[in-house]
Short mmCIF file of C-alpha atoms in Angstrom, two decimals:
data_model
loop_
_atom_site.label_atom_id
_atom_site.label_comp_id
_atom_site.label_asym_id
_atom_site.label_seq_id
_atom_site.Cartn_x
_atom_site.Cartn_y
_atom_site.Cartn_z
CA UNK B 181 -13.12 -23.25 -1.79
CA UNK B 182 -10.00 -21.64 -3.43
CA UNK B 183 -8.44 -20.11 -0.61
CA UNK B 184 -5.53 -17.36 -0.47
CA UNK B 185 -4.11 -16.35 -3.70
CA UNK B 186 -1.77 -13.97 -5.27
CA UNK B 187 -1.69 -12.48 -8.52
CA UNK B 188 -1.41 -9.25 -10.47
CA UNK B 189 -3.98 -6.85 -11.01
CA UNK B 190 -6.25 -6.38 -13.73
CA UNK B 191 -8.36 -3.60 -15.27
CA UNK B 192 -11.63 -5.15 -14.06
CA UNK B 193 -9.85 -5.09 -10.46
CA UNK B 194 -10.25 -1.30 -10.08
CA UNK B 195 -13.68 -1.61 -7.95
CA UNK B 196 -12.52 -4.26 -5.92
CA UNK B 197 -9.25 -2.36 -5.03
CA UNK B 198 -11.29 1.02 -4.25
CA UNK B 199 -13.65 -0.86 -2.02
CA UNK B 200 -10.55 -2.39 0.07
CA UNK B 201 -8.40 0.69 -0.05
CA UNK B 202 -10.98 3.23 1.16
CA UNK B 203 -11.90 0.11 3.92
CA UNK B 204 -8.20 0.48 5.12
CA UNK B 205 -8.10 4.22 4.95
CA UNK B 206 -11.01 4.43 7.30
CA UNK B 207 -9.78 1.81 9.65
CA UNK B 208 -6.10 2.74 9.84
CA UNK B 209 -6.40 6.60 9.48
CA UNK B 210 -10.03 7.60 10.65
CA UNK B 211 -8.08 8.03 14.36
CA UNK B 212 -5.86 10.28 12.67
CA UNK B 213 -7.45 12.46 10.46
CA UNK B 214 -11.03 11.72 11.24
CA UNK B 215 -13.69 9.55 9.88
CA UNK B 216 -15.91 12.07 8.60
CA UNK B 217 -12.97 13.80 6.46
CA UNK B 218 -12.22 10.38 4.90
CA UNK B 219 -15.64 9.59 4.06
CA UNK B 220 -15.72 12.82 2.06
CA UNK B 221 -13.16 11.71 -0.49
CA UNK B 222 -14.78 10.72 -3.59
CA UNK B 223 -15.07 7.12 -4.24
CA UNK B 224 -15.29 8.25 -8.26
CA UNK B 225 -11.98 9.81 -8.20
CA UNK B 226 -10.48 6.74 -6.36
CA UNK B 227 -12.03 4.21 -8.79
CA UNK B 228 -10.66 6.39 -11.88
CA UNK B 229 -7.20 6.59 -10.29
CA UNK B 230 -6.73 3.01 -10.24
CA UNK B 231 -8.68 2.39 -13.38
CA UNK B 232 -5.82 4.70 -15.05
CA UNK B 233 -2.96 3.16 -13.49
CA UNK B 234 -4.36 -0.37 -14.22
CA UNK B 235 -5.21 0.95 -18.28
CA UNK B 236 -1.35 2.34 -18.48
CA UNK B 237 1.99 0.43 -19.17
CA UNK B 238 2.94 1.19 -15.78
CA UNK B 239 3.80 -1.20 -12.87
CA UNK B 240 0.96 -3.50 -11.76
CA UNK B 241 -0.33 -3.80 -8.23
CA UNK B 242 -0.08 -7.43 -6.72
CA UNK B 243 -3.30 -8.58 -5.19
CA UNK B 244 -3.97 -11.10 -2.49
CA UNK B 245 -7.25 -12.46 -2.85
CA UNK B 246 -9.51 -14.72 -0.20
CA UNK B 247 -11.59 -17.00 -2.75
CA UNK B 248 -10.93 -15.03 -5.45
CA UNK B 249 -12.25 -12.08 -3.76
CA UNK B 250 -9.68 -9.20 -3.48
CA UNK B 251 -8.41 -8.36 0.41
CA UNK B 252 -5.31 -6.38 -0.16
CA UNK B 253 -2.74 -4.84 -3.04
CA UNK B 254 0.77 -3.57 -2.89
CA UNK B 255 1.69 -1.26 -5.74
CA UNK B 256 5.34 -0.37 -5.83
CA UNK B 257 7.29 1.45 -8.63
CA UNK B 258 11.04 1.08 -9.66
CA UNK B 259 13.25 3.87 -8.82
CA UNK B 260 16.38 4.40 -10.81
CA UNK B 261 18.03 7.74 -9.49
CA UNK B 262 21.05 6.57 -7.37
CA UNK B 263 23.66 3.99 -8.38
CA UNK B 264 21.67 1.13 -7.58
CA UNK B 265 17.92 0.55 -8.14
CA UNK B 266 15.38 0.59 -5.65
CA UNK B 267 11.63 0.22 -4.94
CA UNK B 268 8.84 2.83 -3.52
CA UNK B 269 5.68 1.56 -2.21
CA UNK B 270 3.00 3.81 -3.64
CA UNK B 271 0.30 2.06 -2.09
CA UNK B 272 -0.15 -1.15 0.51
CA UNK B 273 -3.62 -2.02 1.95
CA UNK B 274 -5.46 -4.91 3.70
CA UNK B 275 -9.09 -5.07 4.25
CA UNK B 276 -9.11 -4.59 7.99
CA UNK B 277 -11.52 -7.84 7.90
CA UNK B 278 -8.16 -9.49 7.20
CA UNK B 279 -5.58 -8.01 9.18
CA UNK B 280 -3.54 -9.77 12.05
CA UNK B 281 -4.12 -13.16 9.70
CA UNK B 282 -0.73 -12.95 8.13
CA UNK B 283 -1.88 -11.61 4.64
CA UNK B 284 -0.31 -8.42 4.70
CA UNK B 285 3.08 -10.42 5.41
CA UNK B 286 2.28 -13.19 2.64
CA UNK B 287 1.95 -9.95 0.13
CA UNK B 288 4.75 -8.32 1.46
CA UNK B 289 7.26 -11.38 1.11
CA UNK B 290 5.71 -12.15 -2.42
CA UNK B 291 6.19 -8.39 -3.50
CA UNK B 292 9.84 -7.82 -1.88
CA UNK B 293 11.05 -11.22 -4.17
CA UNK B 294 9.86 -8.75 -7.31
CA UNK B 295 11.95 -5.80 -6.03
CA UNK B 296 14.87 -8.11 -5.45
CA UNK B 297 14.53 -9.66 -8.96
CA UNK B 298 14.06 -6.07 -10.16
CA UNK B 299 17.25 -5.46 -8.80
CA UNK B 300 16.14 -3.16 -6.06
CA UNK B 301 18.76 -3.13 -3.14
CA UNK B 302 16.23 -1.25 -1.06
CA UNK B 303 12.42 0.00 -0.49
CA UNK B 304 11.32 3.27 0.71
CA UNK B 305 7.70 4.46 1.52
CA UNK B 306 5.85 7.37 2.86
CA UNK B 307 3.98 6.63 6.42
CA UNK B 308 1.09 8.96 7.72
CA UNK B 309 2.20 10.20 10.90
CA UNK B 310 0.27 8.39 13.57
CA UNK B 311 -1.00 5.39 11.61
CA UNK B 312 0.15 3.26 14.59
CA UNK B 313 -1.22 -0.26 12.37
CA UNK B 314 0.81 0.43 9.48
CA UNK B 315 3.92 1.55 11.76
CA UNK B 316 4.04 -1.75 13.48
CA UNK B 317 3.75 -3.62 10.45
CA UNK B 318 6.30 -2.07 8.68
CA UNK B 319 8.94 -2.06 11.73
CA UNK B 320 8.47 -6.22 12.09
CA UNK B 321 9.27 -6.04 8.57
CA UNK B 322 12.84 -4.51 9.23
CA UNK B 323 11.86 -0.70 8.19
CA UNK B 324 13.01 1.96 10.34
CA UNK B 325 12.33 6.10 9.84
CA UNK B 326 15.38 7.66 8.00
CA UNK B 327 14.35 11.13 9.17
CA UNK B 328 12.86 12.59 6.35
CA UNK B 329 9.42 14.12 6.52
CA UNK B 330 6.84 15.87 4.54
CA UNK B 331 3.42 17.65 4.49
CA UNK B 332 1.04 17.02 2.34
CA UNK B 333 -2.43 18.50 2.36
CA UNK B 334 -5.64 16.72 1.74
CA UNK B 335 -8.86 18.34 1.97
CA UNK B 336 -7.52 21.47 3.58
CA UNK B 337 -5.88 19.65 6.68
CA UNK B 338 -2.31 19.15 6.75
CA UNK B 339 -1.13 15.76 7.01
CA UNK B 340 2.72 14.84 8.20
CA UNK B 341 4.31 11.96 6.80
CA UNK B 342 7.49 10.36 7.47
CA UNK B 343 9.59 8.12 5.33
CA UNK B 344 10.62 4.71 6.08
CA UNK B 345 13.27 2.28 4.59
CA UNK B 346 14.90 -0.90 4.47
CA UNK B 347 17.29 -3.02 2.69
CA UNK B 348 16.03 -5.87 0.43
#
């Protein structure tokens, strides 16, 4: 038994990352958007997005694995549009079978250290309004809502997102 480990994603991790993201979406967003809508989202499209990201030279997601099986991912990018570099969390998903066991906290702590080493003084993310699970997690990590909001369309449905922020 290998236990829990952290590592950077590799191109062959795309299928496992897709499974983890979709399971997390259904559990966290199903109540907000409706599980029927979420199941309409193409598995192939999600897989292709991760394959493309992992094939490129851009940032690599950090993975948390249980016995070498991917159970979570945190994907962020460096933002250089202010006086000091900041970080933007693009995706943070943990398979719901592993929620509330400390794995998300461990993954966040490791990536926050990466962000600080990259010179980031703060981090932002967009949270789907009504995602109580994610909101609670981020609030416990010191994030606050900064008052910014945006509405995106997904399968013809308006999805309100609110931005959260914290200093590193």
